[in-house]
XYZ file of C-alpha atoms in Angstrom:
579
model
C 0.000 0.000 0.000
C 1.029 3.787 -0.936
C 0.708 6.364 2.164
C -2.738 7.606 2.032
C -3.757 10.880 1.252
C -7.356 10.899 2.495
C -8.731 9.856 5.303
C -11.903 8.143 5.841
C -14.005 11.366 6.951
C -13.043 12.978 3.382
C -14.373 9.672 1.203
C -17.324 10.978 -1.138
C -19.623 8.488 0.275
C -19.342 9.973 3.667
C -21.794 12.155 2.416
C -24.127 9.943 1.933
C -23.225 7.536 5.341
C -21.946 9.705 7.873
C -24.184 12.421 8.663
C -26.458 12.000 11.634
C -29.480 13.253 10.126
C -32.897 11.807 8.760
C -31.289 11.534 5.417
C -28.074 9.392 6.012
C -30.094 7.155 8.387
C -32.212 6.387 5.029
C -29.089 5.587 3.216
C -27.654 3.441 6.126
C -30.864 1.787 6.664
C -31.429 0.954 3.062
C -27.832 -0.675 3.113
C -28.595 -2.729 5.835
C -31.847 -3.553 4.251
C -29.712 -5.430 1.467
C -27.814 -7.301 4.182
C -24.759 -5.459 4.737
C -24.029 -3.873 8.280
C -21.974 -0.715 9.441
C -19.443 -2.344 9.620
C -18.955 -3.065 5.551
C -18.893 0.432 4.409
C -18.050 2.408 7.710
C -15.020 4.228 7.282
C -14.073 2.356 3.727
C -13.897 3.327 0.115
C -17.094 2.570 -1.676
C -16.322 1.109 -5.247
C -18.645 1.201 -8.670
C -18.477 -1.692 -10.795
C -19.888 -0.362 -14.235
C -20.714 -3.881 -15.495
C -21.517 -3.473 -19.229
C -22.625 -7.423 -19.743
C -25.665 -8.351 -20.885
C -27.293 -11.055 -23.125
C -26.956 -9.482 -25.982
C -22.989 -8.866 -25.613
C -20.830 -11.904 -26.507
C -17.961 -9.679 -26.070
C -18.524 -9.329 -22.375
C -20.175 -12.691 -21.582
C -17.440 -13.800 -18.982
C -18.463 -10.346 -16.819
C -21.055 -12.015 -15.233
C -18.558 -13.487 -13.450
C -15.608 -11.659 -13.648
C -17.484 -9.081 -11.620
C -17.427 -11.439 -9.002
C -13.493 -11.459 -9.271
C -13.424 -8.117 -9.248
C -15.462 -7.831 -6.140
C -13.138 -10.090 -4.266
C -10.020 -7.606 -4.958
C -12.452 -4.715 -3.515
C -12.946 -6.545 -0.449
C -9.262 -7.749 0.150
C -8.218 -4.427 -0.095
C -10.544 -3.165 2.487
C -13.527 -1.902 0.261
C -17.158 -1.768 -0.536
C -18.165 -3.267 -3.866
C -21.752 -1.656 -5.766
C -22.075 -3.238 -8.804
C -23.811 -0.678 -11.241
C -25.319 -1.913 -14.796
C -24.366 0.182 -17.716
C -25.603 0.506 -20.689
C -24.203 -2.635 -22.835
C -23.298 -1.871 -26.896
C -22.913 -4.531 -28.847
C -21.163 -3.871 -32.069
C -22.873 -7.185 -33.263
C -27.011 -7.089 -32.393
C -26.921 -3.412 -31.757
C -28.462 -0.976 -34.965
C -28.519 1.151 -36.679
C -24.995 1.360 -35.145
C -23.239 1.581 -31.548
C -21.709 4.849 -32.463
C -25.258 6.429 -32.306
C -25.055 5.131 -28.427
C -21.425 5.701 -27.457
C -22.067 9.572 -25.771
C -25.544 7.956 -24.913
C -22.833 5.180 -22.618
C -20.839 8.098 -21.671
C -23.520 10.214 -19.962
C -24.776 7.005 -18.520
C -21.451 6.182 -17.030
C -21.074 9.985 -15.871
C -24.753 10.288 -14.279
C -24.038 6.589 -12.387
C -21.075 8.122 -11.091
C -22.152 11.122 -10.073
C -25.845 9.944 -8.577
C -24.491 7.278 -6.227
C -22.377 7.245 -3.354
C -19.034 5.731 -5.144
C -15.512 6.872 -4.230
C -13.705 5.150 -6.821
C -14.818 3.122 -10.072
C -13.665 -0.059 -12.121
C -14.702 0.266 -15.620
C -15.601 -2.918 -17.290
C -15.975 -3.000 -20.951
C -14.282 -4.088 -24.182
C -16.294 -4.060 -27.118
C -15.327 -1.534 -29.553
C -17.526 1.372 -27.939
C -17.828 0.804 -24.309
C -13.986 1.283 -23.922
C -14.482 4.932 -25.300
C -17.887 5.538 -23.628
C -17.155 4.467 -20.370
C -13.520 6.549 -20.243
C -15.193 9.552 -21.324
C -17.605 9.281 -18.482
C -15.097 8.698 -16.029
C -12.899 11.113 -17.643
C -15.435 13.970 -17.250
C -16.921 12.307 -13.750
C -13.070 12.237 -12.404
C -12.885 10.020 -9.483
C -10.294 7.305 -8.897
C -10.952 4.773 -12.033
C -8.941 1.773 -13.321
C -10.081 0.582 -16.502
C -10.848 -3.599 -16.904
C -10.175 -4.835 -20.841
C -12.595 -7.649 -21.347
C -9.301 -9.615 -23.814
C -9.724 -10.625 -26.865
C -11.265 -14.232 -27.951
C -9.638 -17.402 -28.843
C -8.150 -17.454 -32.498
C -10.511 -18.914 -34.921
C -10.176 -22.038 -36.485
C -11.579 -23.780 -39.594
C -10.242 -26.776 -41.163
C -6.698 -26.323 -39.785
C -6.810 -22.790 -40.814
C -6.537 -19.749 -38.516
C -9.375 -17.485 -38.599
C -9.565 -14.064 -37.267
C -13.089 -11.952 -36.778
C -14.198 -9.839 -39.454
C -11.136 -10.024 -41.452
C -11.438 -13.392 -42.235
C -15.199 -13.147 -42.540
C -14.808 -10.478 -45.253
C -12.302 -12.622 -46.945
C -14.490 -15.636 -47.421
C -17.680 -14.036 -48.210
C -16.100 -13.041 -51.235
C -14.560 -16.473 -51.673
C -18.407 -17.778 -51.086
C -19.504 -15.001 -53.528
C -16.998 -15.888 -56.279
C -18.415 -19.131 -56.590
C -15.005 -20.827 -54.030
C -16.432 -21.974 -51.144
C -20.218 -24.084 -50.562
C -22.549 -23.152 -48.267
C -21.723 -25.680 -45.855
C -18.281 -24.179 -46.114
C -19.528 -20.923 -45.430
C -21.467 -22.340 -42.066
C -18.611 -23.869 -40.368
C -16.457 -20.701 -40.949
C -19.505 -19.391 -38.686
C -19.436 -22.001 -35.914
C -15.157 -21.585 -36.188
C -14.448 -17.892 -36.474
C -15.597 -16.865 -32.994
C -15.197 -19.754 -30.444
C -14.868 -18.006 -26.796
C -15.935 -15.264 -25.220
C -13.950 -11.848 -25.738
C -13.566 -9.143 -27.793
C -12.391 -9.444 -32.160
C -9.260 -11.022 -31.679
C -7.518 -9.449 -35.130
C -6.202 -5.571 -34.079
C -9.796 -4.225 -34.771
C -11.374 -1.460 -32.905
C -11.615 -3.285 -29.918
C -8.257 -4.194 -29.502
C -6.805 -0.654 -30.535
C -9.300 0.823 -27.722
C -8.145 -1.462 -24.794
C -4.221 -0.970 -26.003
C -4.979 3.107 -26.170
C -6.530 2.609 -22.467
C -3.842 0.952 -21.523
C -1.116 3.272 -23.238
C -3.188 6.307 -21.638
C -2.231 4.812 -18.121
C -5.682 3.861 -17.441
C -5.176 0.063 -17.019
C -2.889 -2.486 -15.156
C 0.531 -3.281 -17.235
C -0.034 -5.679 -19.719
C -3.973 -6.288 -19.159
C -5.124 -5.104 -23.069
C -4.267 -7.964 -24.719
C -4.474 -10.706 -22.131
C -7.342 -13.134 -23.791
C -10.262 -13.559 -22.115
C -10.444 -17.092 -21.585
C -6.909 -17.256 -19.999
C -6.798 -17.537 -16.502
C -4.808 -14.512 -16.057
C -7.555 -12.255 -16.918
C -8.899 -13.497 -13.947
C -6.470 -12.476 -11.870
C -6.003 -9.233 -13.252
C -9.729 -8.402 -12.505
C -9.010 -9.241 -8.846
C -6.227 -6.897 -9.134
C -8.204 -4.284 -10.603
C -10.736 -4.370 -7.709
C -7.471 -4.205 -5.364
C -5.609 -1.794 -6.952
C -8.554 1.139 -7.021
C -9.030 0.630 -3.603
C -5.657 1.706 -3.278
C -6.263 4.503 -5.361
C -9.318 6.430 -3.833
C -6.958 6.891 -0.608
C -3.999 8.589 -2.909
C -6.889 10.257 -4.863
C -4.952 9.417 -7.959
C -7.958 10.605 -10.391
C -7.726 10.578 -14.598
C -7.424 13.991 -15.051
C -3.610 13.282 -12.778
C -2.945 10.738 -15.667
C -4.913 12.008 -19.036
C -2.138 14.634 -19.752
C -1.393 15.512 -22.975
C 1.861 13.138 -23.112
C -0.735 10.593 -22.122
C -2.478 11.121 -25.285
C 0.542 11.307 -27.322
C 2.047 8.107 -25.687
C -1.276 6.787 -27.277
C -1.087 8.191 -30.724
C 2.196 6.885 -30.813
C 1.218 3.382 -29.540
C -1.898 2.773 -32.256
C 0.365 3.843 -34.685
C 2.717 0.846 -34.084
C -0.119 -1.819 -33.467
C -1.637 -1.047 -36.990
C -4.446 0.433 -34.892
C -8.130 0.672 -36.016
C -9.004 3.953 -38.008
C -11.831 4.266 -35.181
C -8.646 4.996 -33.195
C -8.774 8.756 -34.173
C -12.262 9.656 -33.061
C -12.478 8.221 -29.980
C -8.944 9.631 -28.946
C -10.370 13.378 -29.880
C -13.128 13.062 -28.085
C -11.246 11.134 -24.820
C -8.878 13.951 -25.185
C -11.035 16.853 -25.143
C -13.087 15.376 -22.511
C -9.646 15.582 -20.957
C -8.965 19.094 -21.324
C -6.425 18.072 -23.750
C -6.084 19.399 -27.455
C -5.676 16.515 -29.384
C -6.373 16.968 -33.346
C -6.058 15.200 -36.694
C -2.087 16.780 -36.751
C -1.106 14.943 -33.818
C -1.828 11.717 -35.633
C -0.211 13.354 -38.795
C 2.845 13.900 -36.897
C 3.266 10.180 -35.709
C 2.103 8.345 -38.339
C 5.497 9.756 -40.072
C 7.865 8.686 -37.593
C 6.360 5.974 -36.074
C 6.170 2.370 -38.256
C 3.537 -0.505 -37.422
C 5.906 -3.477 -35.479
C 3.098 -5.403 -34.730
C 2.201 -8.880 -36.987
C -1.456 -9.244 -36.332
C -3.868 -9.126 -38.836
C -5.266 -7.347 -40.596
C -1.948 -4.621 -41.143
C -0.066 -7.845 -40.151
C -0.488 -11.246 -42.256
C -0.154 -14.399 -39.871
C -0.885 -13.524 -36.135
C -3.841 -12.719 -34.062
C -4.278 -11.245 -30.318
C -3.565 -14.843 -28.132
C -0.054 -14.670 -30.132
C 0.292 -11.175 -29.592
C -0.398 -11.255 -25.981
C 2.087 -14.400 -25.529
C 4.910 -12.724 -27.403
C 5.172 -10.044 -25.327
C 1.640 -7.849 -25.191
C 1.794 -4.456 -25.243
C 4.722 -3.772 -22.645
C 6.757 -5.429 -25.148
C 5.474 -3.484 -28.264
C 5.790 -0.455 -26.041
C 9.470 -1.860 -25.163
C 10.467 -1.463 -28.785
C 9.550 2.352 -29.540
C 10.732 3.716 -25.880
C 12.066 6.927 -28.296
C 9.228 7.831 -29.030
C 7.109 7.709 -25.705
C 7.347 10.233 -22.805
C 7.630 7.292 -20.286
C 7.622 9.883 -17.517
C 3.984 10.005 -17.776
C 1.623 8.305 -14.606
C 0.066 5.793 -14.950
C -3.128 4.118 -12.701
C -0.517 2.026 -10.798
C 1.419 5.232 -9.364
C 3.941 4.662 -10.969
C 5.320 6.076 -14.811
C 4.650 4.355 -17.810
C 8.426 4.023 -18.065
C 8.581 1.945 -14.507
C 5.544 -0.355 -15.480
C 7.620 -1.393 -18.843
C 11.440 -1.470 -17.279
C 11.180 -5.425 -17.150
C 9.286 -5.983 -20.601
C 10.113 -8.445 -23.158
C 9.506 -9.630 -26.878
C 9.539 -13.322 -26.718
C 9.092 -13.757 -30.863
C 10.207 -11.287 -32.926
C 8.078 -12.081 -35.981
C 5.031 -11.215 -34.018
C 6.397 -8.036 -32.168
C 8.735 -6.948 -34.890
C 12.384 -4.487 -34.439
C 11.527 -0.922 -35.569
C 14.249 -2.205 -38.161
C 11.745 -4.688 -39.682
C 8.799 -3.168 -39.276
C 5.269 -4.686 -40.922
C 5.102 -1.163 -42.316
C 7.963 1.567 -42.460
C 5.227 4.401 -41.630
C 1.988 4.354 -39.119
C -0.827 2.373 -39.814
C -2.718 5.509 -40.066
C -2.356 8.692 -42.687
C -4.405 11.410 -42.248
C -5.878 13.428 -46.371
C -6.827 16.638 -46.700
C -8.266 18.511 -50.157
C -10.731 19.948 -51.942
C -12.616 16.571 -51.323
C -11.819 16.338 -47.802
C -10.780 20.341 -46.573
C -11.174 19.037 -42.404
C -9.914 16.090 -43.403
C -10.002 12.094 -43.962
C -8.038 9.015 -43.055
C -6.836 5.718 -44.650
C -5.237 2.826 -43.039
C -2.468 2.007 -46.072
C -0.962 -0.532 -43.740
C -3.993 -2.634 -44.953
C -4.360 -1.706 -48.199
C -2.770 -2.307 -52.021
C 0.024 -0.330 -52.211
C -0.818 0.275 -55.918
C -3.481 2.103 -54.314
C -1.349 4.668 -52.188
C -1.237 7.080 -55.548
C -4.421 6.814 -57.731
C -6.769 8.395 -60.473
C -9.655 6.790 -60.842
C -13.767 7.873 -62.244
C -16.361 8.089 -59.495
C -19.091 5.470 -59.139
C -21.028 7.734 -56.630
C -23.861 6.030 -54.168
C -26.758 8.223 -52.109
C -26.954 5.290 -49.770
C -26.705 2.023 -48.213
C -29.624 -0.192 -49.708
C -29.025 1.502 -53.691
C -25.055 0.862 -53.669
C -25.835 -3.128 -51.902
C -28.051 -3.279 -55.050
C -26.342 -2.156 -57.727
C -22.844 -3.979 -56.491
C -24.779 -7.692 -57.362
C -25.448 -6.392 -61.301
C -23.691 -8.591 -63.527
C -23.850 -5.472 -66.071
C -22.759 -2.985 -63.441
C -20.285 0.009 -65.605
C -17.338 -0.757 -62.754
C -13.419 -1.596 -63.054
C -10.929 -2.199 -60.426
C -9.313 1.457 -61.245
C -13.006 2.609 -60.436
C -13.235 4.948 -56.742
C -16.654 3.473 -55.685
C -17.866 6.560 -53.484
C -20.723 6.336 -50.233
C -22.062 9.035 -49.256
C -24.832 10.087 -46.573
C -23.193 8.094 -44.506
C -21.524 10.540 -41.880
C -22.430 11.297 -38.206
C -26.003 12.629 -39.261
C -26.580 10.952 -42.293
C -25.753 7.289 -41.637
C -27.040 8.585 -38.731
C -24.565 7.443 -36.306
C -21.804 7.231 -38.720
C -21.936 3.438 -39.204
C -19.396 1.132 -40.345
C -20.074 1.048 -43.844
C -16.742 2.355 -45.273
C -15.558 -1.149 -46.559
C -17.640 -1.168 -49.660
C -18.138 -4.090 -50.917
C -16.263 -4.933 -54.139
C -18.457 -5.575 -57.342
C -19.690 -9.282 -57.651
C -18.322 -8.607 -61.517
C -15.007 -7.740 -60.186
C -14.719 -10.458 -57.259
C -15.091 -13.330 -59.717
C -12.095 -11.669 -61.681
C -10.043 -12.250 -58.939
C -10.219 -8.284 -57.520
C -9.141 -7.740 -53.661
C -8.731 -3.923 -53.255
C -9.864 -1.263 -55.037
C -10.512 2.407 -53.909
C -13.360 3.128 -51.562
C -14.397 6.674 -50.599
C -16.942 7.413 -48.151
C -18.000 10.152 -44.496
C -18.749 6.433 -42.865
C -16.430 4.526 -40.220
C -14.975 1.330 -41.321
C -14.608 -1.635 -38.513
C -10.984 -1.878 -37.268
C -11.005 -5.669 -38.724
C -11.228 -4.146 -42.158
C -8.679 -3.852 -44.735
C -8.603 -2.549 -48.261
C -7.937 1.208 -49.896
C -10.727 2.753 -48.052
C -11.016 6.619 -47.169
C -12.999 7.323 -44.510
C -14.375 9.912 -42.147
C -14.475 12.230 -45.007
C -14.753 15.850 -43.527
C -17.261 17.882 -43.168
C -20.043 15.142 -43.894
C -22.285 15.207 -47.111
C -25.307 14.868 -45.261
C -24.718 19.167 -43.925
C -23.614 19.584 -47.446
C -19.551 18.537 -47.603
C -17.733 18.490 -50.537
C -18.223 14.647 -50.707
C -22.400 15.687 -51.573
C -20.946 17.246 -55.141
C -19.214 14.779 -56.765
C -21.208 13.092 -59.624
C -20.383 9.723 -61.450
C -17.814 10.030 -63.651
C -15.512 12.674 -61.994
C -11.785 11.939 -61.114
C -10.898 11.760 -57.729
C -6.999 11.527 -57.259
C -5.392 10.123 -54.388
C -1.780 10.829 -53.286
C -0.654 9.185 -49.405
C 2.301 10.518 -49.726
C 1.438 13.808 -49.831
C -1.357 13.304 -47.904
C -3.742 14.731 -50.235
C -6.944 13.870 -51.868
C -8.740 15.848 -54.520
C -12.027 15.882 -56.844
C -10.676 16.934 -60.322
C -13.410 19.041 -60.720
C -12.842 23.090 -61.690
C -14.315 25.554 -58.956
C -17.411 27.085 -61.024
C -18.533 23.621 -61.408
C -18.341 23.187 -58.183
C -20.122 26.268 -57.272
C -22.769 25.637 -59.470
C -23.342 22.241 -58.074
C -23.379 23.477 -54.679
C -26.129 25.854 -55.472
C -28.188 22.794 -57.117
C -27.870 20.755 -53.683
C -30.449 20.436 -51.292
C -30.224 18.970 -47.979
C -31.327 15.161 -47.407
C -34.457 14.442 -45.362
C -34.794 14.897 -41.884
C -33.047 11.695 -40.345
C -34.978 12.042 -36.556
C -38.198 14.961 -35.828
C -38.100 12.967 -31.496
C -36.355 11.265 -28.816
C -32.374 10.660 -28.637
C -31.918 10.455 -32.218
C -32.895 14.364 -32.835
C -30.838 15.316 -29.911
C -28.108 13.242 -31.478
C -28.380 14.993 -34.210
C -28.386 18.531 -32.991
C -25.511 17.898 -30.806
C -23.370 15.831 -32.745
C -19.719 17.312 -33.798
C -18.212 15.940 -37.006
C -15.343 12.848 -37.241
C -12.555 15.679 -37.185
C -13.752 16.578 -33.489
C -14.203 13.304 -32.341
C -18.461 12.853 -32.887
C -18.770 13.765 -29.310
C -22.056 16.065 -27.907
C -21.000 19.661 -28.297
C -22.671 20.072 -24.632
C -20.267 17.287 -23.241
C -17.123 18.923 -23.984
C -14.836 20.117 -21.222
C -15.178 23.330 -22.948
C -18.912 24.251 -23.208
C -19.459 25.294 -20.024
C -18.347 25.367 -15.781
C -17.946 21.706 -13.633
C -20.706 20.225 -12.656
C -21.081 19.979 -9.094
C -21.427 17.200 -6.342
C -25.667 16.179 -6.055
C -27.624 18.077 -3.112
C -28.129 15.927 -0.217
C -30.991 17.185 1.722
């Protein structure tokens, strides 16, 4: 144990428990109505558990009893465990799209905080949004929290052949749709392809969120990429409850460890893992939630310096997260690009992200590659800007073609989802592989929820000619287990009238990664004239969450958080009345 720094009479529950009034004696009374007495909570930390399982979730299936794990760390360490249900967003059941419900997570996570008589809080989540959501509650809430990764899943498996989620799945729907594989085929690759509990086990969005967490300082050392079915996760949730306790008394709280280095120690980090293009939004939005002015340059800035040295798919082309996480995990990746971190930063275990890595090892160097052989000599991420693009766009060209890095190609432009799904399965369809197929409506307020769309599908025509990759262009998100030439996040939106809502079939669009630029080929009277013909798409919600989504809503360059949630918009909110 650290020295303290509070004492029991300065614990934010004592508000709630200590008083002798009318009030308290409710709260103390209603405590021992559940069974517990005095002596339980008197005079100790009380600890949230925001448990984000449910029965939709495979992600988080083990938390119904990993919570129980966590609750036994609480109690060694001498506090009082309230588990709280939070919102659960599963990127597989949930629609139109988690994204519309990460802030919705966030100001549930805040609000739980905030309402209840917690001193300290371990977040539990995992699946792509609920790492985001829940640290941007916490972040803004800013009490003691320790973050819990829910690990990625068991590597697939289908006769003899590793399979990893959504990469894999993409891979041999287009076998299945090229005429390769049988349907029976097809249905084992679903029984094989996600065969535990845990989060995608390829570097998707999931696993880029949990590393970022961790890089942040806002997990244990090494507990991102420990798989969920191993029994070490285990004992890193019991650790978690332990180590929070230990926390609330040295008040170490995430605005002591969300510093700006923090954020750039993550930058740097996704960059090398050949991190999720999801990476960039959340990170603006955790950042400015922060305090901390993180933009599309900062990711600019490392994606030139910093090269991808992890193998796992799908920037990689063999490994997955179990071989990851047993060839070192991300202390070792981290172990490999000291240069370029600011290990001085704090982490949630008190001491600097330089200390918690000292000891770290690679144990397989193909996996967790020497900046010397890198997967990919620059970061998995480049960030576009243009005429097309003027607040910018990203691509991942780790995963891509390289042919594709410098391009001219004619627009095949799409107003939406169910048109562009139809028109890719026509035989007859006017489409080559130099072709930039183009999605629009798809952004923030037009998807709405900016879904993750932005891996168009290639042309039946051009899948049974044996084409991979070809150019995709679109304001959507793409899942981090995608791969391909695909532009994304295109900023501002089309749906508030972008440039993306001009272009017309059979413009050039040229595409340069190297000089980080992205144009329409299109002179500016004919652009002016077009933008005088547009008129804005229907009315997406007129009630509920959806229309406050959408009047709230900032665009993919500022991290699609509420406007009204931003450290910015307005003075602290204070501690709730207790009368």
């Amino acid at each position: 144990m650290t020295e303290n720094k509070k004492s029991p009479d300065t614990l934010r529950s004592a508000r709630w428990f200590a008083p002798d009034d009318l009030r308290a004696f409710g709260h103390r009374s209603r405590a021992m109505q559940m069974g517990y007495a005095p002596e339980e909570w008197k005079g100790r930390p009380v600890i949230a558990i925001l448990n984000t399982w449910s029965d939709a979730q495979p992600c988080h299936m083990h938390f119904k009893s990993r919570v129980d794990d966590v609750k036994r760390g609480i109690l060694m360490a001498g506090g009082f465990p309230m588990e709280l249900p939070a919102l659960s967003l599963s990127e597989s059941f949930l629609k139109p799209t988690t994204m519309l419900y990460r802030n919705l997570l966030a100001m549930d996570a805040e609000e739980l905080l905030r309402g209840h008589p917690v001193d300290g809080v371990v977040l539990m989540g995992g699946c792509d949004k609920t790492t985001p959501a829940l640290l941007l509650g916490a972040t803004s809430m800013n009490i003691p929290a320790i973050y819990l990764p829910a690990g990625p899943m068991l590597r697939g498996n289908w006769k003899g052949k590793t399979l990893g989620s959504g990469s894999d799945a993409w891979k041999y729907w287009d076998e299945r749709r090229a005429g390769k594989i049988s349907d029976k085929d097809w249905v084992d690759v679903e029984a094989g392809i996600a065969r535990s509990y845990g989060t995608c086990m390829t570097m998707g969005t999931a696993s880029t969120m949990t590393a970022i967490a961790e890089s942040i300082g806002m997990t244990l050392p090494g507990a991102s990429s420990i798989p969920a079915a191993d029994a070490g996760h285990i004992r890193m949730a019991s650790e978690c409850g332990r180590r929070i306790v230990e926390m609330v008394w040295e008040d170490l709280t995430p605005k002591k460890i969300q510093t700006r280095k923090a954020f750039e120690n993550a930058i740097t980090v996704a960059m090398a893992m050949g991190c999720s293009t999801n990476a960039i939004i959340h990170l603006i939005a955790q950042a400015r939630r922060a305090g901390q002015d993180i933009g599309l340059d900062d990711f600019e800035k490392a994606s030139r310096k910093v090269p991808v040295i992890a193998n796992v798919r799908p920037s990689g082309d063999k490994y997955l997260m179990e071989d990851f996480y047993y060839a070192g995990g991300l202390p070792g990746l981290m172990s490999r690009i000291k240069p370029h971190l600011h290990l001085d930063s704090l982490t949630v275990t008190g001491k600097t992200l330089g200390e918690n890595i000292a000891s770290a090892e690679v144990y397989d160097d193909d996996v967790i590659r020497t900046v010397e052989n890198p997967i990919y000599a620059e970061g998995a991420l480049a960030v576009l800007k243009g005429n097309l693009a003027p607040d910018g766009c990203v691509i991942k060209p780790s995963a891509c073609d390289p042919r594709f890095l410098k391009h001219t190609g004619t627009a095949l432009v799409f107003d939406d989802y169910p048109s562009m799904k139809k028109a890719i399965d026509d035989p007859d369809l006017d489409v080559t592989a130099d072709h930039v197929l183009i999605l629009r409506n798809a952004g923030p307020q037009g998807g709405p929820g900016m879904p993750e769309w932005g891996m168009l599908p290639i042309p039946t025509k051009l899948v049974k000619q044996g084409v991979r990759d070809m150019v995709r262009l679109s304001d959507a998100r793409m899942s981090g287990t995608s791969y391909g030439a695909c532009i994304l996040h295109v900023s501002p939106e089309s749906y508030i009238g972008g440039p993306l809502a001009l272009v017309k079939t059979g413009d050039k669009i040229t595409l340069d990664v190297a000089a980080r630029t992205i144009n329409l080929d299109v002179s500016e009277a004919e652009l002016k004239k077009r933008r005088a013909e547009w008129k804005q798409p229907e009315t997406r919600f007129e009630r509920g969450y959806g229309w406050m989504f959408t009047k709230h809503i900032k665009q993919a360059n500022e991290g699609c958080d509420f406007d009204f949630l931003e450290t910015s918009f307005g003075a602290p909110v204070g501690e709730p009345s207790i009368y």
